[in-house]
Amino acid sequence: MITVALVGTGNISRFHIEAYCAFPERCKIVALCDISEKCMEVKERYNLTEAEVFYSHTAMLSAMNGRIDLVDICTPPFCHAHIAIDCLNAGCNVVVEKPMAASLEECDAMLDAEKQSGKMLACIAQNRFRDQFAALKKAVDSGLIGRVLHVQVDSLWWRGLSYYDLWWRGTWKSEGGGCTLNHAVHHIDMLIWMLGMPEKVTAVLANTAHNNAEVEDISVAILQYPQGTLAQITSSVVHHGEEQQIIFQGEKARVSVPWKVHASVAAPNGFPKQEHDESLERKLNEFVNVAPMPYTVHKGELENILTALEQKIPPFITGADGRNTLELISAIYKSGASSATVKLPLGKDDPFYTVKGIMAAVPHFYEKSASLADFSGEITTGRNL
Ligand SMILES: NC(=O)c1ccc[n+]([C@@H]2O[C@H](COP(=O)([O-])OP(=O)(O)OC[C@H]3O[C@@H](n4cnc5c(N)ncnc54)[C@H](O)[C@@H]3O)[C@@H](O)[C@H]2O)c1
């Protein structure tokens, strides 16, 4: 039985608690920690009678000494790193919500703590546990679409003005960035999973509609890969309808999520024929016509983490994956802030390696004009497929 502690019992913690509660024979929530009374509310709402409640993670670690196998961190981004490091140093395995941290320096300190402690560090990127994205990955890996020429990543979300009124959102210091870091992180993780890291990034950042936030509400980035592939990422919280998509264009076919395949055939003059390469389209469609995953999104990823702990194997999404995502996002911020093309990787001497360096270099679009301690209401976590 894996014992689990949750640190941060706000909006997203619901998805985590419901996932753990789905596997009562494999895990048990033994501690809940928050700096507010929300941990007590959560304990009551989910009837977690055996969970002890704490108001600081350090108090939790000393009181629960040796009785926690896995700490699940669902706090705002600025405190992911120090909480994760304290938990790893106390001998606990850790899973941290996205984004892994607010800087590469913090990610490296977390990875060092993982290595020193011999414990596991996993990072949430739950969208890899969706049938269509798994099918897209298989289709790209199969090579059937030929060389990848272009990838279009539309990480399109919509958030009203009040979104940035929550106390930790909308500042570089506590949110760590805007929609590129906190929303597009999902699609950027998947792009790297499918295509790897680019060589160069050129980006523009703007805040077009949220005059109560320091951070960007839209960014457009062009990525160049060593093999000549171009990718473009639009990260946004100003897109009505949130029509998120990832489209791979290969030499032989297009394949995308939401799922669509198309394999053009050239007429002698180079224009597309009416008929497609139906045989190739059929083969590509086979990737999506398979049995659905038993567990998806947060439940899928947390089940994988339970399996990793039970079998003493690495989780599917590691701290190194979380770091890669943050490195590409840091490069987008660097390019946007400097109006220049940025080469990857970013070294330890790069200003964008540290929170201090990022904060000194990025544009502060507007002053944050409101700070609410809490919001009630439902949250959503992306396009339903
Ligand atoms: N994977 C996803 O789809 C997804 C969706 C939404 C949010 N998130 C991520 O989850 C994290 C939390 O977001 P949220 O929307 O739940 O925010 P939230 O504000 O609703 O909840 C965060 C909670 O952390 C608590 N907290 C803050 N500092 C703390 C500390 N030092 N120790 C203990 N508790 C502390 C707050 O009191 C609050 O209850 C963020 O990193 C966010 O990016 C992920």
Short mmCIF file of C-alpha atoms in Angstrom, two decimals, residues 19-297:
data_model
loop_
_atom_site.label_atom_id
_atom_site.label_comp_id
_atom_site.label_asym_id
_atom_site.label_seq_id
_atom_site.Cartn_x
_atom_site.Cartn_y
_atom_site.Cartn_z
CA ALA A 19 -7.40 9.41 -9.11
CA TYR A 20 -5.91 8.02 -5.88
CA CYS A 21 -9.38 7.16 -4.57
CA ALA A 22 -9.93 5.05 -7.70
CA PHE A 23 -7.17 2.66 -6.53
CA PRO A 24 -8.03 2.00 -2.86
CA GLU A 25 -6.24 -1.35 -2.87
CA ARG A 26 -3.00 0.25 -4.06
CA CYS A 27 -2.72 3.60 -2.28
CA LYS A 28 -4.06 5.64 0.60
CA ILE A 29 -4.02 9.40 1.21
CA VAL A 30 -2.45 9.76 4.67
CA ALA A 31 -1.76 13.52 4.79
CA LEU A 32 -3.16 16.76 3.38
CA CYS A 33 -1.25 20.00 3.57
CA ASP A 34 -2.17 23.57 2.61
CA ILE A 35 -1.39 26.99 3.99
CA SER A 36 -5.16 27.61 4.09
CA GLU A 37 -8.15 25.80 5.60
CA LYS A 38 -8.75 24.15 2.21
CA CYS A 39 -7.03 20.99 3.41
CA MET A 40 -9.68 20.55 6.09
CA GLU A 41 -12.49 21.16 3.56
CA VAL A 42 -10.97 18.60 1.19
CA LYS A 43 -10.62 16.04 3.98
CA GLU A 44 -14.32 16.38 4.74
CA ARG A 45 -15.51 16.54 1.13
CA TYR A 46 -13.74 13.32 0.18
CA ASN A 47 -14.25 11.65 3.55
CA LEU A 48 -10.51 11.10 3.93
CA THR A 49 -10.90 10.08 7.57
CA GLU A 50 -7.38 8.67 7.90
CA ALA A 51 -5.61 11.72 6.44
CA GLU A 52 -3.76 13.95 8.90
CA VAL A 53 -3.96 17.69 8.17
CA PHE A 54 -0.98 20.08 8.16
CA TYR A 55 -0.47 23.76 7.41
CA SER A 56 3.18 23.52 6.33
CA HIS A 57 5.00 20.82 4.41
CA THR A 58 7.96 20.91 6.83
CA ALA A 59 5.64 20.24 9.79
CA MET A 60 4.10 17.41 7.76
CA LEU A 61 7.47 15.85 6.93
CA SER A 62 8.63 15.85 10.56
CA ALA A 63 5.34 14.60 12.01
CA MET A 64 4.88 11.89 9.35
CA ASN A 65 8.55 10.90 9.45
CA GLY A 66 8.95 7.75 7.31
CA ARG A 67 5.19 7.25 6.83
CA ILE A 68 4.85 8.92 3.40
CA ASP A 69 5.89 7.11 0.22
CA LEU A 70 4.75 9.73 -2.28
CA VAL A 71 4.28 13.49 -1.94
CA ASP A 72 2.07 15.01 -4.62
CA ILE A 73 2.70 18.76 -5.01
CA CYS A 74 -0.21 20.86 -6.31
CA THR A 75 0.91 24.31 -5.14
CA PRO A 76 1.53 27.36 -7.36
CA PRO A 77 4.66 27.09 -9.55
CA PHE A 78 6.96 29.37 -7.52
CA CYS A 79 7.08 26.93 -4.59
CA HIS A 80 7.26 23.61 -6.49
CA ALA A 81 11.07 23.40 -6.27
CA HIS A 82 11.72 23.99 -2.59
CA ILE A 83 8.84 21.78 -1.47
CA ALA A 84 9.94 18.99 -3.85
CA ILE A 85 13.55 19.22 -2.66
CA ASP A 86 12.56 19.12 1.04
CA CYS A 87 10.36 16.06 0.36
CA LEU A 88 13.03 14.20 -1.64
CA ASN A 89 15.62 14.98 1.06
CA ALA A 90 13.19 13.58 3.64
CA GLY A 91 13.14 10.28 1.74
CA CYS A 92 9.81 10.67 -0.09
CA ASN A 93 9.12 10.13 -3.78
CA VAL A 94 7.64 13.19 -5.45
CA VAL A 95 5.22 14.02 -8.24
CA VAL A 96 4.89 17.70 -9.04
CA GLU A 97 2.17 19.46 -11.03
CA LYS A 98 3.13 21.30 -14.19
CA PRO A 99 5.11 23.45 -14.76
CA MET A 100 7.90 21.54 -13.02
CA ALA A 101 9.36 24.78 -11.62
CA ALA A 102 9.90 28.44 -12.44
CA SER A 103 13.46 28.13 -13.81
CA LEU A 104 16.02 25.65 -15.11
CA GLU A 105 18.14 26.33 -12.03
CA GLU A 106 15.25 25.12 -9.88
CA CYS A 107 14.72 22.07 -12.12
CA ASP A 108 18.40 21.14 -11.81
CA ALA A 109 18.28 21.48 -8.01
CA MET A 110 15.23 19.16 -7.99
CA LEU A 111 16.99 16.64 -10.25
CA ASP A 112 20.08 16.76 -7.99
CA ALA A 113 17.90 16.07 -4.95
CA GLU A 114 16.32 13.14 -6.82
CA LYS A 115 19.76 11.70 -7.56
CA GLN A 116 21.15 12.24 -4.04
CA SER A 117 18.07 10.76 -2.37
CA GLY A 118 17.67 7.79 -4.70
CA LYS A 119 13.94 8.58 -4.78
CA MET A 120 11.70 9.26 -7.81
CA LEU A 121 10.72 12.63 -9.24
CA ALA A 122 7.83 12.69 -11.71
CA CYS A 123 6.17 15.63 -13.40
CA ILE A 124 2.51 15.97 -14.44
CA ALA A 125 1.84 16.10 -18.20
CA GLN A 126 -1.44 14.21 -18.15
CA ASN A 127 -2.38 14.80 -21.78
CA ARG A 128 0.05 12.12 -22.93
CA PHE A 129 -2.49 9.79 -21.34
CA ARG A 130 -5.15 10.48 -23.96
CA ASP A 131 -5.93 8.00 -26.72
CA GLN A 132 -5.61 10.43 -29.63
CA PHE A 133 -2.25 11.83 -28.50
CA ALA A 134 -0.91 8.30 -27.94
CA ALA A 135 -2.10 7.44 -31.48
CA LEU A 136 -0.43 10.57 -32.90
CA LYS A 137 2.87 9.64 -31.23
CA LYS A 138 2.64 6.11 -32.70
CA ALA A 139 1.80 7.48 -36.14
CA VAL A 140 4.78 9.87 -36.10
CA ASP A 141 7.14 7.18 -34.74
CA SER A 142 6.00 4.72 -37.42
CA GLY A 143 7.66 6.82 -40.12
CA LEU A 144 4.60 6.30 -42.34
CA ILE A 145 4.12 10.05 -42.83
CA GLY A 146 7.71 10.35 -44.04
CA ARG A 147 10.05 13.13 -42.97
CA VAL A 148 8.28 15.66 -40.77
CA LEU A 149 8.19 19.00 -42.59
CA HIS A 150 6.06 21.18 -40.34
CA VAL A 151 4.23 20.97 -37.03
CA GLN A 152 1.49 23.37 -36.04
CA VAL A 153 0.84 23.53 -32.31
CA ASP A 154 -2.21 25.58 -31.37
CA SER A 155 -2.28 25.76 -27.60
CA LEU A 156 -5.35 27.94 -27.65
CA TRP A 157 -7.19 28.70 -24.42
CA TRP A 158 -9.51 31.47 -23.28
CA ARG A 159 -9.48 33.12 -19.87
CA GLY A 160 -11.48 36.18 -18.82
CA LEU A 161 -9.90 39.16 -17.08
CA SER A 162 -10.73 37.93 -13.58
CA TYR A 163 -8.57 34.82 -14.12
CA TYR A 164 -5.47 36.83 -13.22
CA ASP A 165 -7.03 38.21 -10.03
CA LEU A 166 -6.10 35.05 -8.09
CA TRP A 167 -3.20 36.03 -5.78
CA TRP A 168 -0.43 33.97 -7.39
CA ARG A 169 -1.44 34.36 -11.04
CA GLY A 170 -0.31 37.12 -13.39
CA THR A 171 3.15 37.91 -11.97
CA TRP A 172 6.52 36.67 -13.16
CA LYS A 173 7.50 36.06 -9.54
CA SER A 174 4.73 33.72 -8.46
CA GLU A 175 3.19 32.31 -11.65
CA GLY A 176 6.61 32.21 -13.33
CA GLY A 177 5.18 33.32 -16.69
CA GLY A 178 1.93 33.54 -18.62
CA CYS A 179 0.16 31.21 -21.01
CA THR A 180 3.38 29.88 -22.59
CA LEU A 181 4.47 28.45 -19.23
CA ASN A 182 1.15 27.61 -17.64
CA HIS A 183 -1.10 26.58 -20.52
CA ALA A 184 1.05 25.68 -23.53
CA VAL A 185 3.26 23.61 -21.21
CA HIS A 186 0.93 20.67 -22.04
CA HIS A 187 1.35 20.92 -25.81
CA ILE A 188 5.05 21.77 -25.56
CA ASP A 189 5.60 18.62 -23.51
CA MET A 190 3.86 16.59 -26.22
CA LEU A 191 5.72 18.28 -29.07
CA ILE A 192 9.06 17.40 -27.44
CA TRP A 193 7.82 13.86 -26.75
CA MET A 194 7.02 13.42 -30.45
CA LEU A 195 9.72 15.50 -32.18
CA GLY A 196 12.50 16.15 -29.64
CA MET A 197 14.18 19.47 -28.85
CA PRO A 198 14.66 22.13 -31.54
CA GLU A 199 17.95 23.78 -32.33
CA LYS A 200 16.69 27.38 -32.53
CA VAL A 201 13.68 29.39 -31.38
CA THR A 202 12.34 32.75 -32.57
CA ALA A 203 9.38 34.18 -30.67
CA VAL A 204 7.21 37.20 -29.98
CA LEU A 205 5.43 37.78 -26.65
CA ALA A 206 2.47 40.09 -26.11
CA ASN A 207 -0.30 40.87 -23.67
CA THR A 208 -3.28 41.78 -25.81
CA ALA A 209 -6.27 41.60 -23.48
CA HIS A 210 -5.31 41.16 -19.81
CA ASN A 211 -4.40 44.56 -18.48
CA ASN A 212 -4.30 43.20 -14.93
CA ALA A 213 -1.30 40.87 -15.50
CA GLU A 214 2.45 41.37 -15.88
CA VAL A 215 2.79 38.24 -17.99
CA GLU A 216 2.03 37.47 -21.65
CA ASP A 217 -1.43 36.34 -22.73
CA ILE A 218 -0.19 35.26 -26.17
CA SER A 219 3.11 34.16 -27.71
CA VAL A 220 3.98 32.92 -31.17
CA ALA A 221 7.15 30.89 -31.57
CA ILE A 222 8.89 29.36 -34.58
CA LEU A 223 11.13 26.38 -33.89
CA GLN A 224 13.89 25.13 -36.20
CA TYR A 225 15.06 21.52 -35.99
CA PRO A 226 18.42 20.15 -37.15
CA GLN A 227 16.76 18.04 -39.89
CA GLY A 228 15.12 21.17 -41.34
CA THR A 229 11.67 20.71 -39.82
CA LEU A 230 9.85 23.87 -38.77
CA ALA A 231 7.34 23.95 -35.94
CA GLN A 232 5.19 26.81 -34.76
CA ILE A 233 3.62 27.14 -31.35
CA THR A 234 0.85 29.59 -30.60
CA SER A 235 0.31 29.86 -26.84
CA SER A 236 -2.75 31.88 -25.97
CA VAL A 237 -5.46 32.63 -23.44
CA VAL A 238 -7.34 34.94 -25.82
CA HIS A 239 -8.80 32.34 -28.21
CA HIS A 240 -12.57 31.92 -27.96
CA GLY A 241 -13.60 28.29 -28.26
CA GLU A 242 -10.17 26.91 -27.26
CA GLU A 243 -9.67 25.00 -30.54
CA GLN A 244 -6.46 23.29 -29.48
CA GLN A 245 -4.71 21.10 -32.03
CA ILE A 246 -1.38 19.59 -33.05
CA ILE A 247 -0.93 18.97 -36.77
CA PHE A 248 2.05 17.05 -38.21
CA GLN A 249 2.70 17.54 -41.90
CA GLY A 250 4.98 14.83 -43.30
CA GLU A 251 6.29 14.27 -46.83
CA LYS A 252 3.63 11.60 -47.38
CA ALA A 253 0.71 12.56 -45.13
CA ARG A 254 -0.77 14.84 -42.52
CA VAL A 255 -1.89 13.49 -39.15
CA SER A 256 -3.31 15.49 -36.27
CA VAL A 257 -5.18 15.71 -32.98
CA PRO A 258 -8.15 16.21 -33.15
CA TRP A 259 -7.72 13.13 -35.28
CA LYS A 260 -7.55 13.67 -39.00
CA VAL A 261 -5.35 12.11 -41.67
CA HIS A 262 -4.87 13.16 -45.25
CA ALA A 263 -2.37 11.80 -47.77
CA SER A 264 -2.19 13.91 -50.93
CA VAL A 265 -1.07 12.47 -54.27
CA ALA A 266 0.47 14.71 -56.93
CA ALA A 267 -0.83 14.98 -60.49
CA PRO A 268 1.86 15.18 -63.19
CA ASN A 269 1.77 18.99 -62.92
CA GLY A 270 2.36 18.83 -59.15
CA PHE A 271 -1.15 19.88 -58.13
CA PRO A 272 -3.02 17.54 -55.73
CA LYS A 273 -5.17 14.89 -57.41
CA GLN A 274 -8.79 14.47 -56.35
CA GLU A 275 -8.01 10.99 -54.98
CA HIS A 276 -5.80 10.51 -51.91
CA ASP A 277 -3.43 7.72 -50.93
CA GLU A 278 -6.22 5.75 -49.26
CA SER A 279 -4.02 2.81 -48.41
CA LEU A 280 -1.70 5.05 -46.38
CA GLU A 281 -4.66 6.81 -44.76
CA ARG A 282 -6.08 3.41 -43.72
CA LYS A 283 -2.76 2.40 -42.16
CA LEU A 284 -2.52 5.67 -40.24
CA ASN A 285 -6.11 5.35 -39.02
CA GLU A 286 -5.24 1.96 -37.55
CA PHE A 287 -3.23 3.77 -34.84
CA VAL A 288 -6.36 5.38 -33.47
CA ASN A 289 -8.63 2.35 -33.93
CA VAL A 290 -7.20 0.45 -30.98
CA ALA A 291 -8.54 -0.39 -27.53
CA PRO A 292 -8.81 2.76 -25.40
CA MET A 293 -6.41 3.22 -22.49
CA PRO A 294 -7.81 1.81 -19.23
CA TYR A 295 -7.04 5.07 -17.39
CA THR A 296 -6.61 8.48 -18.94
CA VAL A 297 -5.39 12.02 -18.07
#
